[in-house]
Tab-separated table of C-alpha atoms in Angstrom:
chain	number	residue	atom	x	y	z
A	1	MET	CA	172.337	97.184	77.594
A	2	ALA	CA	171.986	100.152	79.795
A	3	ASP	CA	167.862	101.505	79.620
A	4	ASN	CA	166.899	104.757	78.959
A	5	ARG	CA	165.227	105.612	82.596
A	6	PRO	CA	165.134	109.391	83.307
A	7	VAL	CA	167.828	110.877	85.958
A	8	PHE	CA	166.718	112.766	88.758
A	9	ASN	CA	168.204	115.593	89.013
A	10	ASN	CA	166.706	117.271	92.046
A	11	PRO	CA	166.582	114.369	94.260
A	12	ALA	CA	164.291	114.402	97.800
A	13	LEU	CA	167.067	113.540	100.110
A	14	ARG	CA	170.520	114.450	99.951
A	15	LEU	CA	174.251	113.542	101.824
A	16	THR	CA	174.651	117.292	103.678
A	17	LYS	CA	178.711	116.511	104.611
A	18	SER	CA	181.231	115.353	101.606
A	19	PRO	CA	182.858	112.084	101.920
A	20	SER	CA	186.290	112.467	103.587
A	21	GLU	CA	189.815	109.733	104.472
A	22	GLN	CA	189.575	108.873	108.370
A	23	LYS	CA	191.782	106.292	109.884
A	24	ILE	CA	190.361	104.938	112.666
A	25	ARG	CA	192.848	103.897	115.387
A	26	ALA	CA	192.152	100.830	117.334
A	27	THR	CA	192.456	100.964	121.051
A	28	GLY	CA	191.909	98.066	124.205
A	29	GLY	CA	194.780	95.552	123.315
A	30	ARG	CA	196.138	93.267	124.983
A	31	LYS	CA	199.070	94.818	126.407
A	32	LEU	CA	199.651	96.660	128.786
A	33	GLU	CA	200.204	100.005	126.868
A	34	LYS	CA	201.813	103.536	128.604
A	35	GLN	CA	198.778	105.097	129.437
A	36	ARG	CA	196.998	101.321	130.452
A	37	ALA	CA	200.334	100.645	132.553
A	38	GLU	CA	200.770	104.569	134.415
A	39	ARG	CA	197.202	103.969	136.360
A	40	TYR	CA	197.506	99.943	136.884
A	41	GLU	CA	198.282	100.174	140.716
A	42	THR	CA	195.366	102.589	140.987
A	43	CYS	CA	193.352	100.205	139.254
A	44	ARG	CA	194.246	96.947	140.886
A	45	ARG	CA	193.680	99.267	144.422
A	46	ARG	CA	191.089	100.230	144.118
A	47	ALA	CA	189.170	97.497	142.229
A	48	TYR	CA	190.740	95.108	145.465
A	49	GLU	CA	189.065	97.380	147.574
A	50	ARG	CA	186.037	97.536	145.889
A	51	VAL	CA	185.634	94.200	145.554
A	52	SER	CA	186.246	93.365	148.787
A	53	ARG	CA	183.202	96.248	150.157
A	54	LEU	CA	180.902	93.613	148.458
A	55	LEU	CA	182.188	91.217	150.062
A	56	ASP	CA	182.178	92.664	153.479
A	57	GLN	CA	177.875	93.801	152.448
A	58	PHE	CA	177.019	90.375	150.788
A	59	SER	CA	174.579	89.438	153.073
A	60	THR	CA	172.776	92.977	152.762
A	61	LEU	CA	172.817	93.018	148.975
A	62	PRO	CA	170.034	92.471	146.450
A	63	ARG	CA	170.742	88.570	145.002
A	64	PHE	CA	168.800	85.888	144.046
A	65	SER	CA	169.682	81.993	144.860
A	66	GLU	CA	172.877	83.526	146.105
A	67	ARG	CA	174.071	85.180	143.082
A	68	MET	CA	173.856	89.040	142.789
A	69	LEU	CA	174.780	91.614	139.589
A	70	VAL	CA	177.912	93.919	139.787
A	71	TRP	CA	178.785	96.638	137.176
A	72	MET	CA	182.191	96.505	136.366
A	73	GLN	CA	182.440	100.016	134.723
A	74	PHE	CA	186.248	100.883	132.440
A	75	TYR	CA	188.074	103.553	130.760
A	76	HIS	CA	187.127	105.319	127.804
A	77	ASP	CA	189.781	104.108	126.101
A	78	SER	CA	188.991	100.302	126.946
A	79	ALA	CA	187.026	99.726	123.769
A	80	ALA	CA	184.534	97.489	125.529
A	81	PRO	CA	182.526	96.260	124.720
A	82	SER	CA	184.676	94.582	122.389
A	83	HIS	CA	187.814	94.263	124.375
A	84	THR	CA	186.150	91.490	127.548
A	85	PRO	CA	187.093	91.093	130.754
A	86	ASN	CA	187.717	87.135	130.734
A	87	GLU	CA	190.902	86.299	131.533
A	88	LEU	CA	189.865	88.899	135.435
A	89	CYS	CA	186.601	86.964	135.460
A	90	GLY	CA	187.720	83.087	133.880
A	91	VAL	CA	187.462	81.790	137.792
A	92	SER	CA	184.546	79.941	139.453
A	93	GLY	CA	181.667	81.606	140.545
A	94	CYS	CA	182.000	84.865	138.194
A	95	GLN	CA	180.235	84.803	134.953
A	96	ILE	CA	180.026	87.761	132.276
A	97	THR	CA	176.167	88.180	131.348
A	98	ALA	CA	175.861	91.339	129.272
A	99	PRO	CA	177.599	94.502	128.011
A	100	TRP	CA	176.036	97.709	129.927
A	101	ARG	CA	177.067	101.654	129.877
A	102	GLY	CA	181.099	101.043	128.877
A	103	GLY	CA	181.168	98.516	130.732
A	104	TYR	CA	179.674	94.575	131.644
A	105	VAL	CA	177.339	93.114	133.720
A	106	ILE	CA	178.559	90.407	136.175
A	107	GLU	CA	176.849	87.999	138.559
A	108	LEU	CA	178.599	86.197	141.380
A	109	THR	CA	178.196	84.241	144.159
A	110	GLU	CA	179.906	85.531	146.959
A	111	GLN	CA	182.411	82.688	146.697
A	112	GLY	CA	183.186	83.880	143.020
A	113	LEU	CA	183.586	87.413	144.838
A	114	ARG	CA	186.597	85.733	146.913
A	115	ASN	CA	187.882	84.123	143.799
A	116	LEU	CA	187.747	87.322	141.887
A	117	ARG	CA	189.464	88.956	144.783
A	118	GLY	CA	192.065	86.984	144.424
A	119	ARG	CA	193.067	87.361	140.766
A	120	ILE	CA	192.957	90.652	141.661
A	121	ASP	CA	195.179	90.494	144.303
A	122	ASN	CA	197.523	88.030	142.253
A	123	PRO	CA	196.834	88.741	138.666
A	124	THR	CA	197.888	86.639	135.732
A	125	LYS	CA	199.597	89.745	132.784
A	126	GLN	CA	196.377	89.215	130.614
A	127	ALA	CA	194.012	90.261	133.639
A	128	GLN	CA	196.572	92.782	134.739
A	129	ILE	CA	195.422	94.935	131.531
A	130	ASP	CA	191.587	93.840	132.052
A	131	ILE	CA	192.499	95.369	135.648
A	132	SER	CA	194.127	98.592	134.400
A	133	ASN	CA	190.658	98.766	132.489
A	134	ILE	CA	188.429	99.222	135.269
A	135	LEU	CA	187.631	103.189	136.585
A	136	ASN	CA	184.515	101.339	139.334
A	137	ILE	CA	182.575	98.372	140.232
A	138	GLU	CA	179.757	98.643	142.260
A	139	PRO	CA	176.590	97.067	142.849
A	140	PHE	CA	173.982	96.476	139.140
A	141	THR	CA	171.286	97.772	141.575
A	142	SER	CA	173.421	101.439	142.426
A	143	ALA	CA	174.512	102.348	138.677
A	144	LEU	CA	170.031	101.686	137.871
A	145	GLN	CA	168.929	103.436	140.248
A	146	ARG	CA	171.394	106.613	139.538
A	147	GLU	CA	170.920	106.577	136.205
A	148	TYR	CA	166.778	106.179	137.189
A	149	GLU	CA	167.430	109.494	139.345
A	150	ARG	CA	169.210	111.447	136.017
A	151	HIS	CA	166.183	109.870	134.312
A	152	SER	CA	163.530	110.322	136.551
A	153	ASP	CA	161.008	112.911	134.355
A	154	LEU	CA	160.633	110.357	131.763
A	155	ALA	CA	158.156	108.295	133.971
A	156	SER	CA	156.174	111.671	133.085
A	157	GLN	CA	156.173	110.700	129.236
A	158	ALA	CA	154.189	107.226	130.810
A	159	TYR	CA	151.318	106.139	129.048
A	160	ARG	CA	148.616	106.685	131.713
A	161	ASP	CA	144.926	104.793	131.450
A	162	GLU	CA	141.998	106.130	132.352
A	163	LYS	CA	142.660	104.973	135.671
A	164	ASN	CA	145.795	107.124	136.019
A	165	ARG	CA	147.643	103.932	135.913
A	166	ILE	CA	151.416	104.638	134.051
A	167	TRP	CA	152.993	101.707	131.659
A	168	ILE	CA	156.302	100.642	131.745
A	169	ARG	CA	158.256	98.095	130.079
A	170	PHE	CA	160.394	96.029	132.395
A	171	THR	CA	163.061	93.920	130.961
A	172	VAL	CA	164.233	91.293	133.895
A	173	ALA	CA	167.018	90.932	135.408
A	174	PRO	CA	169.866	89.629	133.210
A	175	TYR	CA	170.089	85.804	135.108
A	176	VAL	CA	172.388	83.403	133.436
A	177	SER	CA	171.685	80.807	136.454
A	178	THR	CA	168.652	78.732	136.158
A	179	ASP	CA	168.651	78.436	140.203
A	180	SER	CA	168.210	83.333	139.441
A	181	GLN	CA	166.051	82.803	136.881
A	182	SER	CA	163.812	81.125	139.325
A	183	ALA	CA	163.993	83.214	141.980
A	184	VAL	CA	163.674	86.487	140.151
A	185	CYS	CA	160.258	85.037	138.637
A	186	SER	CA	159.328	83.618	141.816
A	187	TYR	CA	159.521	87.291	143.829
A	188	LEU	CA	158.205	89.011	140.747
A	189	GLU	CA	154.927	87.156	140.920
A	190	ASP	CA	154.827	87.859	144.976
A	191	THR	CA	155.484	91.280	144.459
A	192	LEU	CA	153.404	92.295	141.213
A	193	ARG	CA	149.875	91.012	143.401
A	194	ASP	CA	148.634	94.581	143.384
A	195	VAL	CA	149.490	95.469	139.782
A	196	TRP	CA	147.939	94.706	135.897
A	197	MET	CA	149.335	94.187	133.227
A	198	LEU	CA	149.586	93.254	129.602
A	199	PRO	CA	149.679	90.119	127.909
A	200	PRO	CA	152.396	89.235	125.527
A	201	ALA	CA	151.879	89.954	121.955
A	202	GLU	CA	152.045	86.681	121.132
A	203	GLU	CA	148.973	85.392	123.640
A	204	THR	CA	146.639	87.418	121.620
A	205	SER	CA	144.827	87.473	118.612
A	206	ASP	CA	144.752	90.142	115.818
A	207	GLN	CA	141.830	91.493	117.013
A	208	PRO	CA	142.534	94.371	118.523
A	209	THR	CA	139.896	93.468	120.998
A	210	ALA	CA	141.948	91.546	122.547
A	211	ARG	CA	144.054	93.764	123.738
A	212	ASP	CA	142.849	93.870	127.185
A	213	LEU	CA	144.615	93.877	130.763
A	214	VAL	CA	145.098	91.358	132.718
A	215	PRO	CA	145.893	91.597	136.933
A	216	ALA	CA	149.669	90.134	137.830
A	217	GLN	CA	147.927	88.091	140.993
A	218	GLY	CA	148.231	84.282	139.910
A	219	ARG	CA	150.009	84.488	136.839
A	220	THR	CA	152.949	82.254	136.359
A	221	LEU	CA	155.868	84.530	134.920
A	222	ALA	CA	158.317	82.695	132.750
A	223	LEU	CA	160.338	85.778	132.080
A	224	TYR	CA	163.315	83.681	130.665
A	225	GLY	CA	163.909	81.213	128.256
A	226	ALA	CA	166.106	78.578	127.257
A	227	GLY	CA	168.363	79.329	124.917
A	228	ARG	CA	167.434	83.367	124.480
A	229	ASN	CA	170.371	86.034	124.280
A	230	GLN	CA	168.291	88.454	126.068
A	231	PRO	CA	165.698	88.275	128.908
A	232	LYS	CA	162.057	88.903	128.702
A	233	THR	CA	160.267	92.153	129.868
A	234	LEU	CA	156.971	92.999	131.112
A	235	ILE	CA	154.248	95.305	130.980
A	236	LEU	CA	153.215	96.430	133.884
A	237	GLY	CA	150.712	99.658	134.494
A	238	LEU	CA	151.325	100.744	137.952
A	239	SER	CA	149.339	102.845	140.125
A	240	ARG	CA	152.466	104.749	141.169
A	241	THR	CA	156.531	106.052	139.742
A	242	GLU	CA	157.362	105.140	143.007
A	243	HIS	CA	157.219	101.387	142.194
A	244	ILE	CA	159.433	102.104	139.379
A	245	SER	CA	162.565	102.662	142.247
A	246	GLN	CA	161.328	99.648	144.502
A	247	LEU	CA	162.118	97.384	142.090
A	248	LEU	CA	164.349	98.362	140.322
A	249	LEU	CA	166.350	98.028	143.749
A	250	SER	CA	165.367	94.480	144.972
A	251	GLY	CA	167.618	93.485	142.008
A	252	SER	CA	164.793	92.144	139.669
A	253	ILE	CA	164.656	93.923	136.679
A	254	GLY	CA	167.325	94.972	134.590
A	255	ARG	CA	166.150	97.631	132.416
A	256	TRP	CA	163.035	100.232	132.184
A	257	GLU	CA	160.888	102.176	129.352
A	258	PRO	CA	158.048	104.407	129.167
A	259	ILE	CA	154.747	102.876	127.009
A	260	THR	CA	154.155	105.979	125.101
A	261	THR	CA	151.866	106.041	121.899
A	262	PRO	CA	153.618	107.260	118.893
A	263	ARG	CA	152.078	110.961	117.840
A	264	SER	CA	152.117	111.590	114.541
A	265	VAL	CA	154.289	113.863	113.009
A	266	SER	CA	152.899	117.178	110.684
A	267	PRO	CA	153.177	116.116	107.150
A	268	GLY	CA	153.613	120.106	106.324
A	269	ALA	CA	151.387	122.215	104.695
A	270	GLY	CA	150.694	122.711	100.497
A	271	ARG	CA	147.700	123.719	98.416
A	272	GLU	CA	146.336	120.764	97.804
A	273	PRO	CA	146.206	118.540	93.785
A	274	GLU	CA	143.018	120.437	90.924
A	275	GLU	CA	143.012	115.979	90.134
A	276	LEU	CA	145.035	112.929	90.576
A	277	PRO	CA	148.141	111.999	90.206
A	278	TYR	CA	147.981	110.196	86.829
A	279	ASP	CA	149.142	107.152	85.447
A	280	LEU	CA	149.916	105.198	88.629
A	281	GLY	CA	148.837	101.611	87.392
A	282	ARG	CA	152.920	100.552	87.312
A	283	ALA	CA	153.994	103.591	90.659
A	284	PRO	CA	155.989	102.088	93.330
A	285	ILE	CA	154.052	101.231	96.216
A	286	ILE	CA	154.490	102.721	99.973
A	287	GLY	CA	153.723	100.793	102.828
A	288	VAL	CA	152.155	103.518	104.927
A	289	ILE	CA	152.007	102.241	109.036
A	290	ASP	CA	149.352	105.459	109.740
A	291	GLY	CA	146.000	106.258	110.922
A	292	GLY	CA	145.055	104.338	107.850
A	293	TYR	CA	143.435	106.173	104.998
A	294	HIS	CA	138.997	107.386	105.642
A	295	ALA	CA	138.460	109.715	102.393
A	296	ASN	CA	137.611	109.642	99.415
A	297	SER	CA	140.433	111.501	96.797
A	298	TYR	CA	143.205	109.078	96.673
A	299	LEU	CA	141.477	105.163	96.747
A	300	ASN	CA	142.455	104.527	93.138
A	301	ALA	CA	145.985	104.973	94.290
A	302	VAL	CA	145.175	102.495	97.131
A	303	ALA	CA	147.309	98.834	96.375
A	304	TRP	CA	146.129	97.271	99.220
A	305	GLU	CA	144.821	97.897	103.064
A	306	SER	CA	146.013	94.890	105.671
A	307	ASP	CA	143.846	93.608	108.613
A	308	LYS	CA	143.568	96.453	110.870
A	309	LEU	CA	145.643	96.439	114.801
A	310	VAL	CA	143.537	99.618	115.517
A	311	THR	CA	140.254	100.966	115.956
A	312	ASP	CA	138.056	103.573	113.960
A	313	ASP	CA	137.563	105.117	116.826
A	314	GLU	CA	140.985	104.968	117.997
A	315	ALA	CA	143.318	105.695	115.381
A	316	ASP	CA	144.695	108.523	113.895
A	317	ARG	CA	142.668	109.592	111.238
A	318	ARG	CA	143.182	113.244	110.315
A	319	HIS	CA	147.018	112.779	110.198
A	320	GLY	CA	146.898	109.076	108.003
A	321	ASN	CA	144.595	110.532	105.416
A	322	MET	CA	147.381	113.358	105.108
A	323	LEU	CA	149.803	110.938	104.293
A	324	ALA	CA	148.664	109.097	102.443
A	325	ALA	CA	148.275	111.977	100.419
A	326	MET	CA	151.412	113.121	100.814
A	327	ILE	CA	152.624	110.130	99.711
A	328	VAL	CA	150.778	109.354	96.630
A	329	ASP	CA	151.246	113.155	95.869
A	330	ALA	CA	154.571	114.787	96.956
A	331	THR	CA	155.851	116.981	94.758
A	332	ARG	CA	152.096	119.468	94.619
A	333	TRP	CA	151.445	118.572	98.658
A	334	SER	CA	155.020	119.429	98.585
A	335	ASN	CA	154.984	123.133	99.091
A	336	SER	CA	156.182	123.205	96.103
A	337	LEU	CA	159.661	122.315	96.683
A	338	PRO	CA	161.961	120.754	93.715
A	339	ILE	CA	160.999	116.983	93.724
A	340	PRO	CA	160.804	114.108	91.509
A	341	ASP	CA	157.766	114.201	90.544
A	342	LEU	CA	157.394	110.805	90.964
A	343	PRO	CA	153.897	109.383	92.342
A	344	CYS	CA	153.746	106.571	94.229
A	345	ARG	CA	150.527	103.658	95.616
A	346	LEU	CA	149.803	102.997	99.153
A	347	GLY	CA	149.806	100.230	101.097
A	348	ILE	CA	147.265	100.811	104.173
A	349	VAL	CA	148.733	99.523	107.372
A	350	GLN	CA	146.431	100.977	110.727
A	351	ALA	CA	147.938	101.302	113.386
A	352	VAL	CA	148.715	104.754	114.917
A	353	GLN	CA	146.171	106.033	117.362
A	354	ARG	CA	145.172	109.317	118.261
A	355	ASP	CA	147.001	112.018	121.301
A	356	ASP	CA	143.384	112.839	123.074
A	357	ILE	CA	141.913	108.685	123.877
A	358	LEU	CA	142.781	106.711	126.604
A	359	VAL	CA	142.716	103.164	125.350
A	360	THR	CA	144.848	100.148	125.626
A	361	PRO	CA	148.174	101.408	124.412
A	362	VAL	CA	149.426	99.048	121.050
A	363	THR	CA	153.672	98.198	122.012
A	364	ALA	CA	155.948	97.462	120.158
A	365	GLU	CA	155.472	94.076	120.525
A	366	GLU	CA	151.881	94.137	119.562
A	367	LEU	CA	153.045	96.516	116.496
A	368	VAL	CA	155.894	94.479	115.161
A	369	LEU	CA	154.139	90.981	115.248
A	370	HIS	CA	150.874	92.930	113.251
A	371	LEU	CA	153.770	94.334	110.391
A	372	ASP	CA	155.798	90.638	110.176
A	373	LYS	CA	152.760	89.431	109.236
A	374	VAL	CA	151.871	92.128	106.805
A	375	MET	CA	154.876	92.591	104.979
A	376	ALA	CA	155.247	88.340	104.676
A	377	ASP	CA	151.642	89.233	102.605
A	378	GLN	CA	153.308	92.232	101.129
A	379	PRO	CA	156.550	90.972	99.519
A	380	GLU	CA	156.234	93.361	96.822
A	381	THR	CA	156.207	96.417	98.603
A	382	ARG	CA	159.615	97.252	99.914
A	383	VAL	CA	159.264	100.379	100.687
A	384	TRP	CA	158.108	101.346	104.610
A	385	ASN	CA	157.295	104.882	106.330
A	386	LEU	CA	156.021	104.822	109.365
A	387	SER	CA	155.779	109.521	110.265
A	388	ALA	CA	155.373	108.788	114.633
A	389	ASN	CA	157.459	109.120	117.287
A	390	THR	CA	157.141	108.569	121.027
A	391	PRO	CA	156.886	112.140	122.734
A	392	PHE	CA	161.014	112.066	124.521
A	393	ALA	CA	164.676	111.706	122.857
A	394	ALA	CA	166.322	108.653	122.280
A	395	HIS	CA	168.254	107.109	125.108
A	396	GLU	CA	171.942	108.380	125.748
A	397	PHE	CA	172.964	104.363	125.112
A	398	GLU	CA	170.193	102.246	124.502
A	399	VAL	CA	168.158	101.760	121.347
A	400	SER	CA	164.616	101.866	121.799
A	401	GLU	CA	162.272	98.401	122.304
A	402	MET	CA	160.445	99.639	119.394
A	403	ALA	CA	163.507	100.311	117.114
A	404	HIS	CA	165.337	97.603	118.417
A	405	LEU	CA	162.603	95.542	116.989
A	406	LEU	CA	161.177	97.241	113.835
A	407	ALA	CA	165.148	96.972	113.419
A	408	GLY	CA	165.502	93.419	113.555
A	409	LEU	CA	162.154	92.907	111.578
A	410	CYS	CA	163.490	95.282	108.672
A	411	ARG	CA	166.413	92.590	108.481
A	412	LYS	CA	164.028	89.880	107.825
A	413	HIS	CA	162.124	90.325	105.129
A	414	GLN	CA	165.046	93.181	103.931
A	415	ASN	CA	162.947	96.130	103.371
A	416	LEU	CA	163.640	99.613	104.396
A	417	LEU	CA	161.733	101.683	106.708
A	418	VAL	CA	161.569	105.870	106.520
A	419	ILE	CA	160.823	106.962	110.138
A	420	SER	CA	160.462	110.693	110.267
A	421	SER	CA	162.620	112.025	113.211
A	422	GLY	CA	160.092	115.136	112.977
A	423	ASN	CA	159.109	114.969	117.083
A	424	ARG	CA	162.125	116.817	119.392
A	425	GLU	CA	162.912	117.045	123.230
A	426	PRO	CA	162.297	120.328	124.360
A	427	GLY	CA	165.196	121.566	125.093
A	428	SER	CA	166.957	119.204	122.922
A	429	PRO	CA	166.775	119.659	119.172
A	430	GLU	CA	169.814	117.516	118.267
A	431	ILE	CA	168.672	114.869	119.196
A	432	ILE	CA	165.999	112.655	118.134
A	433	SER	CA	162.986	110.663	119.294
A	434	PRO	CA	162.215	107.074	119.593
A	435	PRO	CA	161.594	104.369	117.056
A	436	ALA	CA	164.017	107.203	114.712
A	437	ASP	CA	167.199	105.699	117.142
A	438	CYS	CA	166.076	102.331	114.381
A	439	ASP	CA	169.189	101.014	112.740
A	440	ALA	CA	167.319	100.438	109.804
A	441	ALA	CA	165.421	102.986	109.228
A	442	LEU	CA	166.282	106.198	106.392
A	443	VAL	CA	166.055	108.854	108.901
A	444	VAL	CA	165.339	112.560	107.508
A	445	PRO	CA	166.403	115.153	109.763
A	446	ARG	CA	165.766	117.382	108.303
A	447	ARG	CA	162.533	118.228	106.401
A	448	GLY	CA	163.679	121.597	104.363
A	449	PHE	CA	163.568	119.462	101.144
A	450	LEU	CA	161.060	116.847	101.488
A	451	ARG	CA	157.929	117.168	104.444
A	452	LEU	CA	157.496	114.025	106.010
């Protein structure tokens, strides 16, 4: 028997585009279709020349334990990464390590390059299809450096501490050979002698005071784990931005991303309610990941409060108070917009820092480890809100590290994470800011209905 719950005639969120039927045309099959057949000879000659050039330059290119990484770039119609060039790369000394930018990163020995050139020169029928999809083959370091030069302005967005160090997250190069992995770790241990780093989040305690910087000198770096799909990351404090380029060109790094502390998004303005919301006893609970709650008006709405990830001095207390008030009583805080009168209770997670302080930043790893514990302790809270973004646009290809970790956390606990996309990169308002690129997030791209 159906219950008599009310129907909301003015939902807070609305779809703004009507659904339509659209057939998806499959491409990149295992047949040498007309378009691929027409370009096959051009692709084969070009691939042969590029591999021959890599062989001639092998002794001068970045490599570890006599293995190097190359980027095999595919045409847009190749359906990469669903179409993997296993037939072409299935030769000794050649191993596909990861999809990257519509192509693949491949680990090769010198003999592997010779074997790959031989397969290109005398391909099987299936290898011909792989070859017809290849647009370019070049050292992975060259592709990384070119992309860094195109996006080098992101380095200016990186967090700077009181010593003027910039903080960058580096992911190590995706080698699969254990010998090459060991060589990468040894190289970085030697190279990073004068660099400061944040220890991995799993090595810290729950207390903010444990987030102390440590010198990289003398530390043994275990950057690859057995059975891990992804290499580990390093969070480094660098004295000069030139160090980023040097690390990328060394061949030891596969990705870089500036460390930034999420910045609070304005919750908008509204008339402050004259009385507290009524009947909060059975109201739903929203986990509020923000600057905590430090006012008295809505204390009766706080259902639970977790341990603090950031101290009261570091926290964005003003924004935390505003967001908490808006969630408790959105109807009267939202400029009289026609939204349902649905007051909510609060679960408080104090984790967002102020913009105007220079302290050790809260990293994505720390935030997610903290939220993992809180979500496990509060299984009745299914909706969580994070109204803070990093101050730059989402990457054109990659999900931010924070968004990636938050997405995995939400899948683990089967929770819904509402992330504001209110901050936008100047000049590109159509691109959201991380971590609103989280695939588990309910992103609110327009704030015309409910200000978050």
